[in-house]
Short mmCIF file of C-alpha atoms in Angstrom, two decimals:
data_model
loop_
_atom_site.label_atom_id
_atom_site.label_comp_id
_atom_site.label_asym_id
_atom_site.label_seq_id
_atom_site.Cartn_x
_atom_site.Cartn_y
_atom_site.Cartn_z
CA UNK A 1 -30.87 -13.55 52.39
CA UNK A 2 -34.34 -15.08 52.67
CA UNK A 3 -36.12 -16.07 49.48
CA UNK A 4 -38.71 -13.43 48.54
CA UNK A 5 -41.32 -13.46 45.77
CA UNK A 6 -41.46 -10.56 43.33
CA UNK A 7 -44.32 -10.12 40.88
CA UNK A 8 -43.84 -9.28 37.22
CA UNK A 9 -46.11 -6.43 36.15
CA UNK A 10 -45.96 -7.20 32.42
CA UNK A 11 -44.67 -10.16 30.44
CA UNK A 12 -44.46 -10.99 26.74
CA UNK A 13 -47.14 -13.41 25.56
CA UNK A 14 -44.30 -15.57 24.22
CA UNK A 15 -42.57 -16.10 27.59
CA UNK A 16 -44.93 -18.71 29.14
CA UNK A 17 -44.75 -20.84 25.97
CA UNK A 18 -40.97 -20.76 26.18
CA UNK A 19 -40.89 -21.59 29.90
CA UNK A 20 -43.30 -24.52 29.55
CA UNK A 21 -41.03 -25.90 26.83
CA UNK A 22 -37.86 -25.77 28.95
CA UNK A 23 -38.26 -25.72 32.72
CA UNK A 24 -34.61 -25.60 33.84
CA UNK A 25 -31.85 -23.13 33.14
CA UNK A 26 -29.42 -20.68 34.72
CA UNK A 27 -28.70 -16.95 35.12
CA UNK A 28 -26.88 -15.97 31.93
CA UNK A 29 -26.00 -12.29 32.52
CA UNK A 30 -26.90 -9.51 34.95
CA UNK A 31 -26.70 -5.73 34.80
CA UNK A 32 -28.32 -2.64 36.38
CA UNK A 33 -31.62 -2.91 34.48
CA UNK A 34 -32.19 -6.62 35.11
CA UNK A 35 -30.82 -10.03 34.21
CA UNK A 36 -31.17 -12.70 31.54
CA UNK A 37 -31.88 -16.34 32.25
CA UNK A 38 -31.02 -19.01 29.70
CA UNK A 39 -33.56 -21.80 29.28
CA UNK A 40 -32.17 -24.40 26.86
CA UNK A 41 -31.15 -22.25 23.89
CA UNK A 42 -33.41 -19.26 24.62
CA UNK A 43 -33.07 -16.17 26.81
CA UNK A 44 -35.68 -14.52 29.03
CA UNK A 45 -35.04 -11.00 30.33
CA UNK A 46 -36.26 -10.14 33.84
CA UNK A 47 -36.03 -6.48 34.81
CA UNK A 48 -37.37 -2.96 34.34
CA UNK A 49 -38.86 -1.45 31.18
CA UNK A 50 -36.25 1.28 30.75
CA UNK A 51 -35.48 -0.01 27.24
CA UNK A 52 -39.13 -0.76 26.44
CA UNK A 53 -41.19 -3.93 26.71
CA UNK A 54 -39.13 -6.78 25.24
CA UNK A 55 -40.55 -9.70 23.22
CA UNK A 56 -38.72 -12.06 25.60
CA UNK A 57 -39.22 -9.96 28.74
CA UNK A 58 -40.79 -10.16 32.18
CA UNK A 59 -40.91 -6.59 33.49
CA UNK A 60 -40.75 -5.65 37.16
CA UNK A 61 -41.26 -2.38 39.02
CA UNK A 62 -38.05 -0.38 39.48
CA UNK A 63 -37.67 -1.16 43.19
CA UNK A 64 -38.33 -4.86 42.55
CA UNK A 65 -35.73 -4.84 39.76
CA UNK A 66 -33.11 -3.58 42.22
CA UNK A 67 -34.02 -6.34 44.70
CA UNK A 68 -34.01 -9.01 42.00
CA UNK A 69 -30.65 -7.99 40.53
CA UNK A 70 -29.01 -7.89 43.97
CA UNK A 71 -30.38 -11.39 44.69
CA UNK A 72 -28.92 -13.23 41.70
CA UNK A 73 -25.47 -14.20 40.45
CA UNK A 74 -24.38 -15.40 37.03
CA UNK A 75 -24.68 -19.17 36.88
CA UNK A 76 -27.43 -19.47 39.54
CA UNK A 77 -29.78 -22.37 38.73
CA UNK A 78 -33.28 -21.47 37.53
CA UNK A 79 -36.45 -23.58 37.60
CA UNK A 80 -39.86 -22.79 36.10
CA UNK A 81 -42.68 -23.91 38.43
CA UNK A 82 -45.74 -24.36 36.21
CA UNK A 83 -48.02 -24.92 39.20
CA UNK A 84 -47.36 -21.43 40.59
CA UNK A 85 -46.41 -19.70 37.30
CA UNK A 86 -43.13 -18.63 38.80
CA UNK A 87 -39.40 -18.72 38.13
CA UNK A 88 -37.51 -20.04 41.15
CA UNK A 89 -33.93 -18.99 41.88
CA UNK A 90 -31.87 -19.68 45.03
CA UNK A 91 -32.61 -16.31 46.71
CA UNK A 92 -35.61 -14.91 44.85
CA UNK A 93 -38.76 -16.10 43.05
CA UNK A 94 -40.28 -14.19 40.12
CA UNK A 95 -44.00 -14.78 39.65
CA UNK A 96 -46.06 -13.83 36.58
CA UNK A 97 -49.31 -14.91 38.29
CA UNK A 98 -50.56 -11.31 38.66
CA UNK A 99 -48.91 -9.86 35.55
CA UNK A 100 -50.39 -8.61 32.30
CA UNK A 101 -49.48 -10.37 29.06
CA UNK A 102 -48.52 -8.06 26.17
CA UNK A 103 -47.73 -8.24 22.46
CA UNK A 104 -46.03 -5.33 20.68
CA UNK A 105 -48.37 -5.06 17.70
CA UNK A 106 -47.27 -3.72 14.31
CA UNK A 107 -49.16 -1.47 11.89
CA UNK A 108 -49.03 -1.93 8.11
CA UNK A 109 -47.84 0.91 5.88
CA UNK A 110 -50.72 1.47 3.47
CA UNK A 111 -49.55 4.09 0.99
CA UNK A 112 -46.45 5.56 -0.62
CA UNK A 113 -47.82 9.04 0.24
CA UNK A 114 -47.61 8.20 3.95
CA UNK A 115 -44.13 6.77 3.40
CA UNK A 116 -42.90 9.93 1.66
CA UNK A 117 -44.19 12.18 4.45
CA UNK A 118 -42.74 9.94 7.19
CA UNK A 119 -39.40 9.60 5.40
CA UNK A 120 -39.06 13.37 4.99
CA UNK A 121 -39.93 13.97 8.66
CA UNK A 122 -37.47 11.26 9.74
CA UNK A 123 -34.60 12.67 7.66
CA UNK A 124 -35.18 16.18 9.04
CA UNK A 125 -34.83 14.82 12.59
CA UNK A 126 -31.79 12.69 11.72
CA UNK A 127 -29.97 15.71 10.29
CA UNK A 128 -30.12 17.29 13.77
CA UNK A 129 -28.36 14.35 15.46
CA UNK A 130 -24.70 15.12 16.09
CA UNK A 131 -23.74 11.81 17.73
CA UNK A 132 -22.19 9.19 15.48
CA UNK A 133 -23.59 5.66 15.57
CA UNK A 134 -21.68 2.72 17.05
CA UNK A 135 -20.62 1.92 13.47
CA UNK A 136 -19.07 5.44 13.31
CA UNK A 137 -21.64 6.73 10.81
CA UNK A 138 -22.81 10.36 10.90
CA UNK A 139 -26.48 10.67 9.84
CA UNK A 140 -25.79 14.16 8.52
CA UNK A 141 -22.84 13.12 6.35
CA UNK A 142 -24.53 9.92 5.15
CA UNK A 143 -27.78 11.65 4.12
CA UNK A 144 -25.95 14.53 2.45
CA UNK A 145 -23.94 12.05 0.38
CA UNK A 146 -27.10 10.15 -0.58
CA UNK A 147 -28.82 13.32 -1.74
CA UNK A 148 -25.79 14.67 -3.63
CA UNK A 149 -26.24 14.81 -7.39
CA UNK A 150 -22.76 13.54 -8.21
CA UNK A 151 -21.45 9.98 -7.86
CA UNK A 152 -20.18 9.29 -4.33
CA UNK A 153 -17.21 7.22 -3.26
CA UNK A 154 -18.37 5.23 -0.26
CA UNK A 155 -15.82 4.05 2.32
CA UNK A 156 -15.83 1.85 5.44
CA UNK A 157 -19.18 1.09 7.08
CA UNK A 158 -21.00 3.43 4.68
CA UNK A 159 -19.86 1.35 1.70
CA UNK A 160 -21.24 -1.78 3.38
CA UNK A 161 -24.55 -0.02 4.15
CA UNK A 162 -24.98 0.72 0.44
CA UNK A 163 -24.09 -2.91 -0.34
CA UNK A 164 -26.51 -4.11 2.34
CA UNK A 165 -29.44 -2.34 0.66
CA UNK A 166 -28.60 -4.07 -2.60
CA UNK A 167 -28.01 -7.47 -0.98
CA UNK A 168 -31.21 -7.41 1.08
CA UNK A 169 -33.41 -7.04 -1.99
CA UNK A 170 -31.54 -9.53 -4.17
CA UNK A 171 -31.11 -13.28 -4.26
CA UNK A 172 -27.31 -13.01 -4.50
CA UNK A 173 -26.29 -15.24 -1.59
CA UNK A 174 -22.58 -14.45 -1.88
CA UNK A 175 -23.23 -10.71 -1.59
CA UNK A 176 -25.64 -11.29 1.33
CA UNK A 177 -23.11 -13.41 3.16
CA UNK A 178 -20.34 -10.87 2.60
CA UNK A 179 -22.31 -7.93 4.02
CA UNK A 180 -23.93 -9.89 6.85
CA UNK A 181 -20.55 -11.21 7.97
CA UNK A 182 -19.36 -7.60 8.06
CA UNK A 183 -22.23 -6.43 10.30
CA UNK A 184 -23.12 -9.40 12.54
CA UNK A 185 -21.06 -9.25 15.73
CA UNK A 186 -19.46 -5.91 14.74
CA UNK A 187 -19.15 -3.58 17.73
CA UNK A 188 -18.99 -3.69 21.51
CA UNK A 189 -21.42 -4.73 24.26
CA UNK A 190 -24.20 -7.27 24.74
CA UNK A 191 -25.75 -6.28 21.41
CA UNK A 192 -23.06 -5.21 18.93
CA UNK A 193 -23.85 -2.20 16.73
CA UNK A 194 -24.07 -4.21 13.51
CA UNK A 195 -26.72 -6.51 14.99
CA UNK A 196 -28.82 -3.60 16.29
CA UNK A 197 -28.68 -2.11 12.81
CA UNK A 198 -29.94 -5.35 11.20
CA UNK A 199 -32.79 -5.48 13.77
CA UNK A 200 -33.80 -1.94 12.75
CA UNK A 201 -33.78 -2.87 9.09
CA UNK A 202 -35.99 -5.90 9.76
CA UNK A 203 -38.32 -3.73 11.86
CA UNK A 204 -39.16 -1.39 9.00
CA UNK A 205 -39.55 -4.38 6.71
CA UNK A 206 -42.13 -5.79 9.14
CA UNK A 207 -44.48 -2.85 8.44
CA UNK A 208 -43.68 -2.62 4.71
CA UNK A 209 -42.32 -5.90 3.25
CA UNK A 210 -39.52 -5.25 0.75
CA UNK A 211 -36.58 -7.50 1.66
CA UNK A 212 -36.12 -10.87 -0.02
CA UNK A 213 -37.00 -14.16 1.66
CA UNK A 214 -33.42 -15.22 0.93
CA UNK A 215 -32.15 -12.37 3.11
CA UNK A 216 -34.20 -13.57 6.10
CA UNK A 217 -33.00 -17.11 5.52
CA UNK A 218 -29.35 -16.03 5.32
CA UNK A 219 -29.56 -14.05 8.59
CA UNK A 220 -31.12 -17.08 10.30
CA UNK A 221 -28.54 -19.47 8.84
CA UNK A 222 -25.62 -17.35 10.09
CA UNK A 223 -26.90 -16.70 13.63
CA UNK A 224 -28.04 -20.29 14.18
CA UNK A 225 -25.18 -22.05 12.43
CA UNK A 226 -22.21 -20.43 14.16
CA UNK A 227 -21.18 -18.17 17.05
CA UNK A 228 -21.09 -15.07 14.87
CA UNK A 229 -22.42 -12.72 17.55
CA UNK A 230 -23.40 -12.56 21.24
CA UNK A 231 -26.20 -14.65 22.78
CA UNK A 232 -28.24 -11.52 23.54
CA UNK A 233 -27.90 -10.10 20.01
CA UNK A 234 -28.86 -13.48 18.56
CA UNK A 235 -32.02 -13.48 20.69
CA UNK A 236 -33.10 -10.04 19.43
CA UNK A 237 -32.41 -11.14 15.84
CA UNK A 238 -34.36 -14.38 16.27
CA UNK A 239 -37.40 -12.41 17.38
CA UNK A 240 -36.88 -9.78 14.66
CA UNK A 241 -36.95 -12.53 12.02
CA UNK A 242 -40.40 -13.46 13.40
CA UNK A 243 -41.46 -9.78 13.36
CA UNK A 244 -41.34 -9.42 17.15
CA UNK A 245 -39.61 -6.29 18.48
CA UNK A 246 -39.24 -4.26 21.66
CA UNK A 247 -41.92 -1.59 22.17
CA UNK A 248 -39.38 1.21 21.60
CA UNK A 249 -38.72 -0.19 18.11
CA UNK A 250 -42.32 -1.08 17.22
CA UNK A 251 -43.59 2.34 18.41
CA UNK A 252 -41.28 4.10 15.96
CA UNK A 253 -41.98 1.97 12.88
CA UNK A 254 -45.71 2.16 13.71
CA UNK A 255 -45.43 5.96 13.78
CA UNK A 256 -43.97 5.81 10.25
CA UNK A 257 -46.69 3.44 9.05
CA UNK A 258 -49.48 5.59 10.55
CA UNK A 259 -48.11 8.91 9.26
CA UNK A 260 -48.60 12.27 11.01
CA UNK A 261 -48.15 10.68 14.44
CA UNK A 262 -48.08 13.54 17.01
CA UNK A 263 -45.77 11.42 19.19
CA UNK A 264 -43.23 10.85 16.40
CA UNK A 265 -40.44 12.90 18.00
CA UNK A 266 -41.02 11.32 21.41
CA UNK A 267 -40.90 7.73 20.13
CA UNK A 268 -37.82 8.52 18.03
CA UNK A 269 -35.91 9.87 21.02
CA UNK A 270 -37.20 7.05 23.27
CA UNK A 271 -35.44 4.63 20.91
CA UNK A 272 -32.33 6.80 20.54
CA UNK A 273 -32.03 6.76 24.36
CA UNK A 274 -31.69 2.96 24.55
CA UNK A 275 -28.23 1.76 25.62
CA UNK A 276 -24.93 3.43 24.83
CA UNK A 277 -25.45 3.40 21.05
CA UNK A 278 -28.00 0.57 20.58
CA UNK A 279 -30.86 2.96 19.90
CA UNK A 280 -28.88 5.02 17.38
CA UNK A 281 -27.72 1.85 15.61
CA UNK A 282 -31.30 0.56 15.42
CA UNK A 283 -32.43 3.92 14.02
CA UNK A 284 -29.71 3.63 11.35
CA UNK A 285 -31.10 0.20 10.43
CA UNK A 286 -34.62 1.62 10.14
CA UNK A 287 -33.24 4.30 7.80
CA UNK A 288 -31.57 1.61 5.65
CA UNK A 289 -34.86 -0.32 5.56
CA UNK A 290 -36.69 2.84 4.45
CA UNK A 291 -34.08 3.55 1.77
CA UNK A 292 -34.46 -0.01 0.46
CA UNK A 293 -38.25 0.46 0.36
CA UNK A 294 -37.89 3.80 -1.45
CA UNK A 295 -35.51 2.32 -4.00
CA UNK A 296 -37.83 -0.62 -4.75
CA UNK A 297 -41.33 0.84 -4.43
CA UNK A 298 -40.90 4.52 -5.31
CA UNK A 299 -37.78 5.17 -7.39
CA UNK A 300 -38.73 2.38 -9.82
CA UNK A 301 -42.27 3.72 -10.39
#
């Protein structure tokens, strides 16, 4: 196959900085929607925008994605050519010369009144979801237990979700480590369910800071210090710790922060549609983040 050049339509503003820092790498993983290249210790996704615009993504048109994926194999060498602003592989070149740089901006939640309205709207939608998350949690059952007047006995993943809320707002490092070790790497696929859930939690915190600095530090320490999860999940978490998220995630938390967003249902189901259960797991994390916010900023007032 002759080498062809494909042009990225959109790319994260962070990608060029990363490529200038490390010019050589290899194809890390490929799938129907695109492929990841590994440059030193960082990943760059090249592919379509089916799962939103990624903070480490170069996004191609659908037909170009098909051509690109069929032209690469895992392990293929990759070189960044700074003179042509292109990524060179053995059978295809990906150029960002004509692309648009993007940043998935975040809105700040300005009032508890907006939070209360958004939270109520969110819970009403979640009660309609019949699918269980990748962590085997039913939104309906979980929310009903939370709202029950009597003391609940929490089991399995639900018990750890309750512990996670407590740990994330505290400075108890032992508790943090216990719950994070339960969730990080838990589940199947390129991004295990537990990791997606933590990303969701960090996403809501990005628009309404509640979680402790110690919690951020503990997540970073675990994902950087050992192979606790997959390379792809670690990449999403690294960006989440810097408040950088995919557009499907940022659109939803922005809708909560804005309040009365007419597109709320659409952006919720856009996120739910990501991956096999990734979207649902991220939504669960956003719910946990909102519950932590409610417990700290509303229930204590």
